[in-house]
mmCIF file of C-alpha atoms and ligand atoms in Angstrom:
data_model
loop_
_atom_site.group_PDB
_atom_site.id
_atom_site.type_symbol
_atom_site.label_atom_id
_atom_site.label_comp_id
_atom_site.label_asym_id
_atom_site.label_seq_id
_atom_site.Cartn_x
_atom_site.Cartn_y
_atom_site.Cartn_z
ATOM 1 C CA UNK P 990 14.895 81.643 -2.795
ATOM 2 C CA UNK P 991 15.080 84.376 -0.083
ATOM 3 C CA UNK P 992 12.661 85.834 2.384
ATOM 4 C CA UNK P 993 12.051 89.427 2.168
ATOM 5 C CA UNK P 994 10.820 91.429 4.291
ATOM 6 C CA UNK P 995 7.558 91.618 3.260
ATOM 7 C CA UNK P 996 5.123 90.690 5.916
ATOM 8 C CA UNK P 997 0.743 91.606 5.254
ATOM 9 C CA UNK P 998 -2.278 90.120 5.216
ATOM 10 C CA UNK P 999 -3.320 90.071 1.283
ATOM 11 C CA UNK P 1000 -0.188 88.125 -0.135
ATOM 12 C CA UNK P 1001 -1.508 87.500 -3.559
ATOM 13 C CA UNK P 1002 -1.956 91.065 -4.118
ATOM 14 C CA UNK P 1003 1.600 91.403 -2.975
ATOM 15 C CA UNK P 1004 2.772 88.934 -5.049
ATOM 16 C CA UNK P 1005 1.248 90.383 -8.460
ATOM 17 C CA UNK P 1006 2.286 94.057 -7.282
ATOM 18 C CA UNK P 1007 5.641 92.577 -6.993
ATOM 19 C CA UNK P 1008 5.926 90.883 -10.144
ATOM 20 C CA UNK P 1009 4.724 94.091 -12.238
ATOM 21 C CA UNK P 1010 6.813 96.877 -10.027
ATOM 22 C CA UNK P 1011 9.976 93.976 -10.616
ATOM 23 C CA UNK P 1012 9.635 94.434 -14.370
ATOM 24 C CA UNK P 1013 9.219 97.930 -13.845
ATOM 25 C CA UNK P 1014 12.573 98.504 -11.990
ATOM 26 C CA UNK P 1015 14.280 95.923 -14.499
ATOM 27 C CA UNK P 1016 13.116 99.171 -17.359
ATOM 28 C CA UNK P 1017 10.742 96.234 -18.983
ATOM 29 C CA UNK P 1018 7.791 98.169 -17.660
ATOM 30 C CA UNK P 1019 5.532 96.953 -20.839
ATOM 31 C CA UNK P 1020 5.018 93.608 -18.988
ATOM 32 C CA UNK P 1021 1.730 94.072 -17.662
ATOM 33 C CA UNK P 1022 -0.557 91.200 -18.547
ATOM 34 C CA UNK P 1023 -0.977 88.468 -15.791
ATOM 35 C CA UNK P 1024 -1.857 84.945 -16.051
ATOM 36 C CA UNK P 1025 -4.293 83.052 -13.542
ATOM 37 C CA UNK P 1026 -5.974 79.659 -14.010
ATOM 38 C CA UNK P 1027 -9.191 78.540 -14.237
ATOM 39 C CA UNK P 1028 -10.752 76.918 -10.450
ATOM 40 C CA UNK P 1029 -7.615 78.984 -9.143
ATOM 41 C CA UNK P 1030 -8.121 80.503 -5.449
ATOM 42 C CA UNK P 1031 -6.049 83.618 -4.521
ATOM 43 C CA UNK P 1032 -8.086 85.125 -2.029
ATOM 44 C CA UNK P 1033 -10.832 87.882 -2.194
ATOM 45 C CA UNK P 1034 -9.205 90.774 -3.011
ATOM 46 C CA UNK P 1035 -9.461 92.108 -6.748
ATOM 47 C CA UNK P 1036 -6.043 90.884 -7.889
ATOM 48 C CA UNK P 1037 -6.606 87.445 -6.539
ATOM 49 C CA UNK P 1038 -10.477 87.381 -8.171
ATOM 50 C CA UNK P 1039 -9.139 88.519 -11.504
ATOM 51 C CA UNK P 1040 -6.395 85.991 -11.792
ATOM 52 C CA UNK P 1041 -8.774 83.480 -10.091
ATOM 53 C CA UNK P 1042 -11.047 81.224 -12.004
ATOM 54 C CA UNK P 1043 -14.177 80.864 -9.511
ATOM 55 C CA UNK P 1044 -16.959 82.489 -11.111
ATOM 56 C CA UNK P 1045 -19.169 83.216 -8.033
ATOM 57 C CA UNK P 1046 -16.336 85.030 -6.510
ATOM 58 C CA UNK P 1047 -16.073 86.887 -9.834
ATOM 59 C CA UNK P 1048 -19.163 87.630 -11.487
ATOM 60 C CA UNK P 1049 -20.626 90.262 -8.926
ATOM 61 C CA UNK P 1050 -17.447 93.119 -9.277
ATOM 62 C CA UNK P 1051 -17.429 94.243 -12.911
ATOM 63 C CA UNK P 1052 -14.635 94.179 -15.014
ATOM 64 C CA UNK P 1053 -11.843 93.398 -12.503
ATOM 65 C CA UNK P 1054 -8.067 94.232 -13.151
ATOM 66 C CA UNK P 1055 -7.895 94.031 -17.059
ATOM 67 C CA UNK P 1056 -4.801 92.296 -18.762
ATOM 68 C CA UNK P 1057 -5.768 89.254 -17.123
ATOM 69 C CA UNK P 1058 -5.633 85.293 -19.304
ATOM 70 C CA UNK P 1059 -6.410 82.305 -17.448
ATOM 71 C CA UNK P 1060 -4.638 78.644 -18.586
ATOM 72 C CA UNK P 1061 -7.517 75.867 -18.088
ATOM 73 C CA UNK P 1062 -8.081 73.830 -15.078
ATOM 74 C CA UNK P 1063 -5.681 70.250 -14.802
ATOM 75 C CA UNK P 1064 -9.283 68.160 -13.552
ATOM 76 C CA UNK P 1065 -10.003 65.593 -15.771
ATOM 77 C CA UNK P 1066 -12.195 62.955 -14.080
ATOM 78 C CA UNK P 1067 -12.885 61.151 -17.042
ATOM 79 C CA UNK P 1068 -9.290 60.178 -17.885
ATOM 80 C CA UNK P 1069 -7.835 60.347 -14.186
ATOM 81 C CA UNK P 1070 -10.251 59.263 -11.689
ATOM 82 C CA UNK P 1071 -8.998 57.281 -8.503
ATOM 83 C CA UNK P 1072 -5.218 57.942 -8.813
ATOM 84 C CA UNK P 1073 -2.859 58.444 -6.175
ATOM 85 C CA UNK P 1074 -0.825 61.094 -6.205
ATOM 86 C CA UNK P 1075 -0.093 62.906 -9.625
ATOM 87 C CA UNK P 1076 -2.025 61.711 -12.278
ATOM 88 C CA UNK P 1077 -1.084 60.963 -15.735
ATOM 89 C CA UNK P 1078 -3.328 62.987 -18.253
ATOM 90 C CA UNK P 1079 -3.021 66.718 -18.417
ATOM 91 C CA UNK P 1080 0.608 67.626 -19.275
ATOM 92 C CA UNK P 1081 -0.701 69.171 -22.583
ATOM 93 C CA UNK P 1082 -2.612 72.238 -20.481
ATOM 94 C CA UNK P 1083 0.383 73.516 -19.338
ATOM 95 C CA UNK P 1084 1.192 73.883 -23.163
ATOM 96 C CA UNK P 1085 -1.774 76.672 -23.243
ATOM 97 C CA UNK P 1086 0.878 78.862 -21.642
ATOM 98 C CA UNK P 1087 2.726 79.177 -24.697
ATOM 99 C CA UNK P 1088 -0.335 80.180 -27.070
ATOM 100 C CA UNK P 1089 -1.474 82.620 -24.710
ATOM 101 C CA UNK P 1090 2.386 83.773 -25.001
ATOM 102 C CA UNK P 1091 1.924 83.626 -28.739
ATOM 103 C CA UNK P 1092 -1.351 85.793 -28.718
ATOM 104 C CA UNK P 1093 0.264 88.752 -26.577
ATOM 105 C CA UNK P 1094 3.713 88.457 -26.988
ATOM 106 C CA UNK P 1095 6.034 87.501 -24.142
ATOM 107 C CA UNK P 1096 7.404 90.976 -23.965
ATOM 108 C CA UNK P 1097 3.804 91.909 -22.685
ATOM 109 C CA UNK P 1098 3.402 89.123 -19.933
ATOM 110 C CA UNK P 1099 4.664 89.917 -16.120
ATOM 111 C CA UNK P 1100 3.617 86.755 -14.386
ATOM 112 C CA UNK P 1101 1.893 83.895 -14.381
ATOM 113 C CA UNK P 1102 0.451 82.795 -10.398
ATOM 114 C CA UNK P 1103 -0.869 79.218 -10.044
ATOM 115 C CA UNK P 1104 -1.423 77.174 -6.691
ATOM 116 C CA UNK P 1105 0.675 73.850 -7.350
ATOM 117 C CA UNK P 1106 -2.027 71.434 -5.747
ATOM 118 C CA UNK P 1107 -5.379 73.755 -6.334
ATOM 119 C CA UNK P 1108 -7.203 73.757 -2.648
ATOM 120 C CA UNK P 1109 -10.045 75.363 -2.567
ATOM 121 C CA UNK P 1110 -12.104 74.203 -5.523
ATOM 122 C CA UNK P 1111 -11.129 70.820 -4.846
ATOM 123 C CA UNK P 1112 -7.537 69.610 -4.121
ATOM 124 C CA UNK P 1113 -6.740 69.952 -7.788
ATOM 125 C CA UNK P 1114 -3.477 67.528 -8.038
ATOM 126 C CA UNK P 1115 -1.393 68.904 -11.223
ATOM 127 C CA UNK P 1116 -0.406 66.231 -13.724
ATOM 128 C CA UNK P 1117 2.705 64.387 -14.043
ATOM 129 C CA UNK P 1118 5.733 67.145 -15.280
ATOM 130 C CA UNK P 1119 3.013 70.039 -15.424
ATOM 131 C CA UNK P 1120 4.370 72.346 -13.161
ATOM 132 C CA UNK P 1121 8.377 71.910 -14.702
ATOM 133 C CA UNK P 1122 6.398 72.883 -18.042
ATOM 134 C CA UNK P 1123 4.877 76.288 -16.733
ATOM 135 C CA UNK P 1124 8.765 76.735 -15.270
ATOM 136 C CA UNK P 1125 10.044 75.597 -18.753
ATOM 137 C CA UNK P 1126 7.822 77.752 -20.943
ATOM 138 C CA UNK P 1127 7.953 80.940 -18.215
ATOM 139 C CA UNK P 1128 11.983 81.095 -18.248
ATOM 140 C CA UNK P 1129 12.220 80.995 -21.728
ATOM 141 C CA UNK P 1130 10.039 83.786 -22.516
ATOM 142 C CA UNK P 1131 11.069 86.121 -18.919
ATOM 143 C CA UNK P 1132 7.922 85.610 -17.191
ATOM 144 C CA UNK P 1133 7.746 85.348 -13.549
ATOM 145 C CA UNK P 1134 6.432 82.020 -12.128
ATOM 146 C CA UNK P 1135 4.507 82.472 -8.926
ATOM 147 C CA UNK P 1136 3.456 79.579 -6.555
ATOM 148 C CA UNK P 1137 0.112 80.432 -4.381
ATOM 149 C CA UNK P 1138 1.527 77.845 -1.550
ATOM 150 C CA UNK P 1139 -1.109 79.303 0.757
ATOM 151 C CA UNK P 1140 -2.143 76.136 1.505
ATOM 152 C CA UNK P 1141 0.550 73.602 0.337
ATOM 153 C CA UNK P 1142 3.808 75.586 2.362
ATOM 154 C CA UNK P 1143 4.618 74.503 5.462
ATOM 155 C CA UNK P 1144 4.559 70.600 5.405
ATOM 156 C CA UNK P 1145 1.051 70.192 3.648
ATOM 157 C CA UNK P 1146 2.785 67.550 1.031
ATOM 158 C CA UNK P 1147 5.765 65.878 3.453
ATOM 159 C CA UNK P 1148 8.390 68.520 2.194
ATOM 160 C CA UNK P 1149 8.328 72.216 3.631
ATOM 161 C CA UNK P 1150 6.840 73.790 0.536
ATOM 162 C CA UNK P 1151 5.549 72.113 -2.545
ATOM 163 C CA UNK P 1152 8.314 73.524 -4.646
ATOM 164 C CA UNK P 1153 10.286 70.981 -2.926
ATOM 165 C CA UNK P 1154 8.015 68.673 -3.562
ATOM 166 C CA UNK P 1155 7.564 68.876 -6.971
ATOM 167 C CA UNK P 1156 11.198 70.041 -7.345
ATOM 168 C CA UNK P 1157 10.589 73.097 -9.695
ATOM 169 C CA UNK P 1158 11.881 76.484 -7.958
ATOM 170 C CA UNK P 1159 9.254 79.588 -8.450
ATOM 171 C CA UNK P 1160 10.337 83.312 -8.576
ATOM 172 C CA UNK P 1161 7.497 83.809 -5.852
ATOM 173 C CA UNK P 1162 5.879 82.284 -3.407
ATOM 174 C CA UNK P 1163 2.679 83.078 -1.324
ATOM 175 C CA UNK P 1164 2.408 82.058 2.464
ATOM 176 C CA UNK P 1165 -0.368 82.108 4.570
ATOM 177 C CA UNK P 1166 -2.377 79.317 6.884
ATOM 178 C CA UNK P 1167 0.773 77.332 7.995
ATOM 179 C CA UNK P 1168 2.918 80.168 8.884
ATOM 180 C CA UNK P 1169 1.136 80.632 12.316
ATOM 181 C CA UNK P 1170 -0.882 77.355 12.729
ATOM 182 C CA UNK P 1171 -3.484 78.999 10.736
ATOM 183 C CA UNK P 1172 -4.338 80.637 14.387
ATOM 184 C CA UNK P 1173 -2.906 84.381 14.541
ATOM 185 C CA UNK P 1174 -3.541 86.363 10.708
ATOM 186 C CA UNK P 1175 -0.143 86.609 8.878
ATOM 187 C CA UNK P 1176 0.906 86.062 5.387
ATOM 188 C CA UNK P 1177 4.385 86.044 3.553
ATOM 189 C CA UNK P 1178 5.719 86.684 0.530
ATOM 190 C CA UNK P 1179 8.931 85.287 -0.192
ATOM 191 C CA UNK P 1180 10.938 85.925 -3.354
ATOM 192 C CA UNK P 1181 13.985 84.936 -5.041
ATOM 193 C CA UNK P 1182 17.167 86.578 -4.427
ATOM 194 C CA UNK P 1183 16.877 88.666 -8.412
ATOM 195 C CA UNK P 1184 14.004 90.194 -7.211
ATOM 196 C CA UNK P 1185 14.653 90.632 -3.476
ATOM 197 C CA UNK P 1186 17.995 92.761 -5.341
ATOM 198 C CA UNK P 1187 16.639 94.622 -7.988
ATOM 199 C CA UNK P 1188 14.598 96.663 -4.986
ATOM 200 C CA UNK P 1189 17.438 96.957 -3.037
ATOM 201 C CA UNK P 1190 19.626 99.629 -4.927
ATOM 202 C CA UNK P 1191 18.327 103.060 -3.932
ATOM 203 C CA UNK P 1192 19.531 105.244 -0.918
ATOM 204 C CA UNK P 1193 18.635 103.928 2.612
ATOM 205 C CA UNK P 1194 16.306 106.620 3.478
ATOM 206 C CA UNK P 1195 14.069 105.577 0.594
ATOM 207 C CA UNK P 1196 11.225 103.128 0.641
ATOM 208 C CA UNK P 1197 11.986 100.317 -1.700
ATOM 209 C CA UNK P 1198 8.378 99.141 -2.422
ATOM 210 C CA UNK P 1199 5.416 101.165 -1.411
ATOM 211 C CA UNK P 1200 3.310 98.598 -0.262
ATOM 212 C CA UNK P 1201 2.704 99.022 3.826
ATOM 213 C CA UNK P 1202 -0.331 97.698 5.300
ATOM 214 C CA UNK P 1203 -1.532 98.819 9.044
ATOM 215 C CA UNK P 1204 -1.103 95.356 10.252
ATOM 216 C CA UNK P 1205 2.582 94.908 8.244
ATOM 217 C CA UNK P 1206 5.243 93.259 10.540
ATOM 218 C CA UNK P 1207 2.525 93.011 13.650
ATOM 219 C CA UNK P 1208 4.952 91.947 16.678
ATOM 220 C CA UNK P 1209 1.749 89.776 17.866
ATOM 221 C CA UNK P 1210 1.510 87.750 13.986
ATOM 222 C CA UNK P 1211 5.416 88.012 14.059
ATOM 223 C CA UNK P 1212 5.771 86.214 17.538
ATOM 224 C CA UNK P 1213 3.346 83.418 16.620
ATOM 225 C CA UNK P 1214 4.820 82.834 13.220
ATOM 226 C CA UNK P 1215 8.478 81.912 15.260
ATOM 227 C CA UNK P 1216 7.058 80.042 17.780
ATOM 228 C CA UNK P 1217 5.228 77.842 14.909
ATOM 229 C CA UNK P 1218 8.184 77.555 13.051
ATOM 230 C CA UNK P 1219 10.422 76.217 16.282
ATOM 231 C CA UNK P 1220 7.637 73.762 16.988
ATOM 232 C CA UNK P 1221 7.876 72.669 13.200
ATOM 233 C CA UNK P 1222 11.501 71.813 14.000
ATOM 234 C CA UNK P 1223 11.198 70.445 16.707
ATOM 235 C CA UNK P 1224 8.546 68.149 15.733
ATOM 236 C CA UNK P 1225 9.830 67.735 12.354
ATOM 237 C CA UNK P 1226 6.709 68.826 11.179
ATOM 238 C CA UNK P 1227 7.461 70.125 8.016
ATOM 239 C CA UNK P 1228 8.291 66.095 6.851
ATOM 240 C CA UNK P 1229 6.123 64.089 8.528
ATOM 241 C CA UNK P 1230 3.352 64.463 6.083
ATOM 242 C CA UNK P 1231 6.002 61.983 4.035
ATOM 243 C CA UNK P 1232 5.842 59.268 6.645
ATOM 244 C CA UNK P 1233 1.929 59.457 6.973
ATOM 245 C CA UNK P 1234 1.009 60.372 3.546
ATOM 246 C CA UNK P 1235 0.951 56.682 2.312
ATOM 247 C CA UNK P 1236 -0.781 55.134 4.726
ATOM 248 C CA UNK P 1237 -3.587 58.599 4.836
ATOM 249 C CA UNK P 1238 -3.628 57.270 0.541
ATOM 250 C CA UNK P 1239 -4.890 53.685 1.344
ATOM 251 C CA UNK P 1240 -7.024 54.857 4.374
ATOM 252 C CA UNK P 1241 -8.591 57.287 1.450
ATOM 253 C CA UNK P 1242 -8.883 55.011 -1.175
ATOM 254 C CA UNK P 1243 -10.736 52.529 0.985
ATOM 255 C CA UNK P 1244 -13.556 54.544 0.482
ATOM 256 C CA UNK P 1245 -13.778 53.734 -3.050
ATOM 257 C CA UNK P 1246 -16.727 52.199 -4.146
ATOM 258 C CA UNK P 1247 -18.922 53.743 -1.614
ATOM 259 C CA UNK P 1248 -22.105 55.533 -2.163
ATOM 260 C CA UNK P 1249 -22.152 58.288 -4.358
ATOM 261 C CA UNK P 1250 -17.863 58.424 -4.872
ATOM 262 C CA UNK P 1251 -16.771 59.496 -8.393
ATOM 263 C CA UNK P 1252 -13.258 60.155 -7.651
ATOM 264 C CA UNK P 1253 -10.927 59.944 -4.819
ATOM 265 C CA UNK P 1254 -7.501 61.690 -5.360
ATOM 266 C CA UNK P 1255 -4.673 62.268 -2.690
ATOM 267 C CA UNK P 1256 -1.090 64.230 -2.709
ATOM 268 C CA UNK P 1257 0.812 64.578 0.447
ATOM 269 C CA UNK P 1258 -1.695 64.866 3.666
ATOM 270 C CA UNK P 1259 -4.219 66.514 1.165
ATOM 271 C CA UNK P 1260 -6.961 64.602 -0.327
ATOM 272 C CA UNK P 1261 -10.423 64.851 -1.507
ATOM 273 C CA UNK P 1262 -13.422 62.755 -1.847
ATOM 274 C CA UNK P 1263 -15.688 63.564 -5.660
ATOM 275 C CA UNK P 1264 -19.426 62.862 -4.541
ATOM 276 C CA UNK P 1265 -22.018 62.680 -7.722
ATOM 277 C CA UNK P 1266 -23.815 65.688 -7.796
ATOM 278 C CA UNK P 1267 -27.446 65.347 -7.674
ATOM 279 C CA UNK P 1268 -29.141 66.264 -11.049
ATOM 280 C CA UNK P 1269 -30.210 69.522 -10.689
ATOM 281 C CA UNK P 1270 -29.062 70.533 -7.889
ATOM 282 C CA UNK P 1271 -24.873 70.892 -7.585
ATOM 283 C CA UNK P 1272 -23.631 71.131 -4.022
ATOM 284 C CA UNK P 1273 -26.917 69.360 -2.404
ATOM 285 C CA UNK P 1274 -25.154 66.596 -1.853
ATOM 286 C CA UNK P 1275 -21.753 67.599 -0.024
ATOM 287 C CA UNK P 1276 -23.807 69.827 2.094
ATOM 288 C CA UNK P 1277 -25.967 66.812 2.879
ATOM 289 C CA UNK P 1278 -22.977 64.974 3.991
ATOM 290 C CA UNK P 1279 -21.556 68.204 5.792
ATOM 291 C CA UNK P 1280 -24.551 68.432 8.006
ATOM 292 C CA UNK P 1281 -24.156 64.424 8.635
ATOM 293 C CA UNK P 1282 -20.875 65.083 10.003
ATOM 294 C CA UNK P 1283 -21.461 67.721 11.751
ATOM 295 C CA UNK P 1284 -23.913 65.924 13.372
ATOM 296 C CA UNK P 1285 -21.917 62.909 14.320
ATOM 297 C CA UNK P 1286 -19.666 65.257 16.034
ATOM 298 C CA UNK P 1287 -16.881 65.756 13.287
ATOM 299 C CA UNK P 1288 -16.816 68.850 10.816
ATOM 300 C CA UNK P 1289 -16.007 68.315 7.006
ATOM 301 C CA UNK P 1290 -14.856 70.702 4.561
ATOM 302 C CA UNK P 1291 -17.091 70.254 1.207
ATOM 303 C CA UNK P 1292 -16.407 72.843 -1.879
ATOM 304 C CA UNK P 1293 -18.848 71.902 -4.431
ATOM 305 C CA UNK P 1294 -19.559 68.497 -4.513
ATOM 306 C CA UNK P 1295 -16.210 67.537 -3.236
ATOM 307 C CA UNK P 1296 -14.968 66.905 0.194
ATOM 308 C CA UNK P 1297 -11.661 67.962 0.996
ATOM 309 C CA UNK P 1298 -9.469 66.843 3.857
ATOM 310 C CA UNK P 1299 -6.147 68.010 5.012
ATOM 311 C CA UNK P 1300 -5.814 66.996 8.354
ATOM 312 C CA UNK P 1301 -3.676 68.502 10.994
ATOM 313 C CA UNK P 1302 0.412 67.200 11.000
ATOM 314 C CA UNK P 1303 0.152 65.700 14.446
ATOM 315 C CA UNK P 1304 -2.483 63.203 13.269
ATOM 316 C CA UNK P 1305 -1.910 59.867 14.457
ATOM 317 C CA UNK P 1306 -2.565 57.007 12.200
ATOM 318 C CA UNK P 1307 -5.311 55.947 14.817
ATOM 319 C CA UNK P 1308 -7.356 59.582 14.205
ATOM 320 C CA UNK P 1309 -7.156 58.827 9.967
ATOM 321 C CA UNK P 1310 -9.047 55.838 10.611
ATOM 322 C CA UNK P 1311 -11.560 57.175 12.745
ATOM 323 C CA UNK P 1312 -11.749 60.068 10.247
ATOM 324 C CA UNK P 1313 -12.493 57.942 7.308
ATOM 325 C CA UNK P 1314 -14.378 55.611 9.610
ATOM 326 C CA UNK P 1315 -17.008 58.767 9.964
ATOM 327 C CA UNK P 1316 -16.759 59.600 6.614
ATOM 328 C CA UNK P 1317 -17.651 56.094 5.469
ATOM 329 C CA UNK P 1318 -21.110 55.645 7.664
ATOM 330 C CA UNK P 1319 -21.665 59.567 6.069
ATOM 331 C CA UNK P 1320 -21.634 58.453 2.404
ATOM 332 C CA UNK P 1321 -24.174 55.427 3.385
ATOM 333 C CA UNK P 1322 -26.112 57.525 5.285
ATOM 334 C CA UNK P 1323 -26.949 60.692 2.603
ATOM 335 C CA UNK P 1324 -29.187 60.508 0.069
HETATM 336 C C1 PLP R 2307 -4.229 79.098 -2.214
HETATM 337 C C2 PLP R 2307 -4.900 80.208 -1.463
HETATM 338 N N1 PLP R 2307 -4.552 81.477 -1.732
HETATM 339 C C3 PLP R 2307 -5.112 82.497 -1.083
HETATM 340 C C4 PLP R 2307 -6.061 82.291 -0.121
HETATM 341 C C5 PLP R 2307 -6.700 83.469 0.508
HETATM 342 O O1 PLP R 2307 -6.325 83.717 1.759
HETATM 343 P P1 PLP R 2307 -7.010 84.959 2.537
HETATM 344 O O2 PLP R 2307 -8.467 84.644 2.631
HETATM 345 O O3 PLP R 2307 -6.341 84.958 3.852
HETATM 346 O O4 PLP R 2307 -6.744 86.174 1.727
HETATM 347 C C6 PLP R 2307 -6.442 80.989 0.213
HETATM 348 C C7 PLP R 2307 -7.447 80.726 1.268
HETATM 349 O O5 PLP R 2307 -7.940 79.619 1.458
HETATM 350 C C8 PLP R 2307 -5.860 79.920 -0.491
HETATM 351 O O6 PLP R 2307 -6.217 78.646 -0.252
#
């Protein structure tokens, strides 16, 4: 893997334009199709809502880029509630891959894009061997694996990206939120070496990949991103989450049995907290237990009915008891 020098603000849309204009240059321009999942997040844009799978971010803009499968969600709360870290059940929707492959033919499929821990509808953790099988199944037929590590990069899991966690190598990846402390805008696209090349060949004078933004390479974005990164390394950062991770799992699991908890699930220093929903009313609940924190001076972020944490890196194991501490008198305090 390789950073180019692609530097903007709407990365997923990079990454898909990449992907297609990769074929493309390769002469296998009939690979057009691309493959989302369902509950996937990839920003607002009208790639990233076509190969995402959240209907109210869909349903209002028509017919949205066209060519577009999505492989089901991993969540199975019925056969994998309460388990730390990857959970067991699921390998077999990875396997939808290859009869969406069989439906269109390979030689019609550019990419597939999946975030490896789903954030936004719910820290989504992907089951045992899942994300080698979507690596497995994409070599074999010359699809491009991309990982949406707008969240997970940067240390979210106790390894710099969660490739390295999970040990399975993408084509692409997609960088965002960790890059500059989530403070200054700046995304990243980094790709592997292959593709990085196959741009590469023309004459200097001509633009490799017409893709510019106003705000591409901003010196402001560009200085904030290498000051994060030094303080990374000089913090370790980027592997810390490993040393905290276990003792954020049992501080997060302690919960269990509280009011209202379905499911409590936990991957690196990400972790989320499943809340019944009330009947008739999805999403009443969290944003009862929102406003309760909010009120006791600490702010929550609920999608759904799900509360998802991902704490800063510097937390000290003091701070994760206080957190789930608040969160505790929260669930007996909501309806
Ligand atoms: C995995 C993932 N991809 C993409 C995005 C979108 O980022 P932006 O809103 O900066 O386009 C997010 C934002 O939360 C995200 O979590």
């Amino acid at each position: 893997m390789c950073c180019s020098p692609i530097r903007v603000l709407s990365r997923s849309e990079t990454a898909l334009k990449v992907a297609l204009a990769y074929h493309r240059v390769k002469g296998d321009g009939s690979r057009f199709r691309l493959i989302g999942r369902e509950r996937g997040y990839h920003g607002v844009n009208f790639g990233g809502i076509s190969v995402g799978g959240i209907v109210t971010n869909r349903k209002m803009f028509g017919t949205l880029l066209t060519g577009v499968d999505h492989l089901p969600h991993t969540h199975n709360l019925a056969k994998n509630a309460f388990t730390k870290g990857e959970p067991e059940h699921g390998l077999d929707t990875a396997d939808e891959l290859e009869r969406i492959v069989t439906l269109h033919d390979a030689s019609t499929i550019a990419a597939v894009i999946v975030e490896p821990v789903a954030g936004s509808t719910g820290v989504l953790i992907p089951p045992k061997g899942y994300l080698q099988r979507l690596r497995d199944i994409t070599k074999k037929h010359g699809i491009l694996l991309i990982f949406d590590e707008v969240i997970t990069g940067f240390g979210r899991l106790g390894t710099p990206f969660a490739a390295d966690y999970f040990g399975v190598t993408p084509d692409i990846m997609v960088t965002a939120k960790g890059l500059t402390n989530g403070i200054i805008p700046m995304g990243a696209v980094l790709v592997s070496p292959e593709i990085h090349d196959a741009f590469m060949g023309g004459p200097e004078h001509v633009i490799e990949f017409f893709h510019g933004y106003t705000y591409s390479g901003n010196p402001v974005a560009s200085a904030a991103a290498l000051a994060t990164l030094e303080t990374y390394k000089q913090e370790d950062l980027l592997t810390r989450g490993a040393e905290l991770a276990p003792y954020f799992a049992d501080a997060l699991h302690s919960l269990k049995g509280e009011p209202h908890v379905i499911d409590i699930r936990n991957i690196g220093m990400v972790g989320a907290i499943e809340l019944d929903p009330i009947a008739g009313s999805p999403t009443k609940r969290a944003f009862s237990a929102f406003l309760a924190a909010y009120e006791s001076g600490f702010l929550i972020r609920t999608t759904g009915d799900i509360i998802a944490l991902s704490p800063p890196l510097i937390i000290s194991k003091g701070q994760i008891d206080e957190l789930i501490d608040g969160i505790r008198t929260v669930l007996r305090g909501i309806a």
